[in-house]
Coordinates of C-alpha atoms in Angstrom, one line a residue:
X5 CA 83.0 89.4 127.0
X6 CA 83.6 92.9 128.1
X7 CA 87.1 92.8 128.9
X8 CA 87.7 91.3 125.3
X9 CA 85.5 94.1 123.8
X10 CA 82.5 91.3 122.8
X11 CA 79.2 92.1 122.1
X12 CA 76.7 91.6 125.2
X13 CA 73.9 89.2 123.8
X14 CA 71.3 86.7 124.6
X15 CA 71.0 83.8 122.5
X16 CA 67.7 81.6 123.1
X17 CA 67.7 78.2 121.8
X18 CA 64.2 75.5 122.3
X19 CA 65.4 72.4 123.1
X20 CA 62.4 69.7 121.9
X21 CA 62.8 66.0 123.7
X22 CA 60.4 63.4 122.8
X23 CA 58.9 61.3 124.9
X24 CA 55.9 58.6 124.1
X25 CA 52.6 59.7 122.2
X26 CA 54.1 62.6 120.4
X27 CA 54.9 64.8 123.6
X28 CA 57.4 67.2 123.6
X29 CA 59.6 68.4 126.4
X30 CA 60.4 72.0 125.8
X31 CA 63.8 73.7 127.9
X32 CA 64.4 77.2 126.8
X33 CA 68.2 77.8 127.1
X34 CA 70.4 81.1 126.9
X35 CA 73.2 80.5 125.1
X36 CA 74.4 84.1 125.0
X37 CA 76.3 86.2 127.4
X38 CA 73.8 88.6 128.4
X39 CA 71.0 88.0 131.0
X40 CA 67.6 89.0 129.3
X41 CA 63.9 88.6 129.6
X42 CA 63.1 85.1 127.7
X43 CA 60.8 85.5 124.7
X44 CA 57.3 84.2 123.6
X45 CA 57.8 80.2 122.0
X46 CA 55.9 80.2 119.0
X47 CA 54.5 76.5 117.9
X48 CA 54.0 74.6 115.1
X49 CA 50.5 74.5 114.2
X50 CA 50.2 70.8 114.4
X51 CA 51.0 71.4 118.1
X52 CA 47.6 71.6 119.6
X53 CA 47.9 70.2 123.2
X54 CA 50.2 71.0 126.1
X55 CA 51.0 73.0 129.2
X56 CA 53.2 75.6 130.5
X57 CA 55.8 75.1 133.5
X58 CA 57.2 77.9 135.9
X59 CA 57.1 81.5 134.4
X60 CA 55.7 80.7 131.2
X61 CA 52.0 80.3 130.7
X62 CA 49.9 78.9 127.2
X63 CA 48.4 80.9 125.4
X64 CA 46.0 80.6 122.0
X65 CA 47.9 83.0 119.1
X66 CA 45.8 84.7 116.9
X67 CA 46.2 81.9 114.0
X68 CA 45.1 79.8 116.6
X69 CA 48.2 77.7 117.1
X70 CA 49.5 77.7 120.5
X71 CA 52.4 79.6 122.4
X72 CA 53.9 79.9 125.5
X73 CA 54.6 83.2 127.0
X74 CA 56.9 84.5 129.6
X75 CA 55.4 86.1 132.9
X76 CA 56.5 89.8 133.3
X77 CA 59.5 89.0 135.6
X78 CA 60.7 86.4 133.7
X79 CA 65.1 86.3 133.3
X80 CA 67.1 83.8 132.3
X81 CA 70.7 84.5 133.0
X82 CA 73.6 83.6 130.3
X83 CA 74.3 80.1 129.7
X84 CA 71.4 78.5 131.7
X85 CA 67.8 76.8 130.6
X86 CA 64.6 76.6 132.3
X87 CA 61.7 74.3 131.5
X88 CA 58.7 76.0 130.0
X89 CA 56.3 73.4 129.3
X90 CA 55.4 70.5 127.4
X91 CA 53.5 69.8 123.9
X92 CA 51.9 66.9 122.2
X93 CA 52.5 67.1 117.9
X94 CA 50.8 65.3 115.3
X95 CA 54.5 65.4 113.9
X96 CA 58.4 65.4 115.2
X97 CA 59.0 68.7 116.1
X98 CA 62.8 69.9 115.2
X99 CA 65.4 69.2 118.4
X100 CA 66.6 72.5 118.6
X101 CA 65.9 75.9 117.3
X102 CA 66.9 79.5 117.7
X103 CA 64.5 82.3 118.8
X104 CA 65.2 85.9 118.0

């Protein structure tokens, strides 16, 4: 990206896969070209069970919905994904969706 004079950027994508009862599987993945610090997953607020995996940890947001939120030393590196945790719905949750 810098030798063709690119932008340097991370691009975070959630990555939802269903399994039985409504839970979620959630894989945070960086599709840009810049290592970065992974941000906070906001949820639905029909979300209102689940747990976090590795660096992430659940949290209650202030609406009271749920999130899951990086530890301090958190990276994802370009064009990987981590799992961060799982969630159970009272409805589908989208497959993928972009994080800014």
């Amino acid at each position: 990206a810098v030798r063709d004079g690119a932008p340097l950027a991370a691009h975070f994508v959630v990555q939802a896969s269903a399994t039985a009862g409504g839970v979620h599987d959630l894989v945070l993945r960086n599709d840009g070209n810049l290592d970065a610090a992974p941000p906070t997953v906001e949820l639905p607020a029909h979300c209102r069970l689940g747990d976090a995996l590795g660096r992430y940890r659940l949290e209650i947001a202030d609406d009271g919905g749920l999130r899951l939120s990086p530890g301090g030393d958190a990276l994802l590196r370009a064009a990987t994904r981590m799992q961060i945790g799982w969630v159970r719905c009272e409805h589908a949750l989208e497959h993928e969706w972009s994080i800014r």
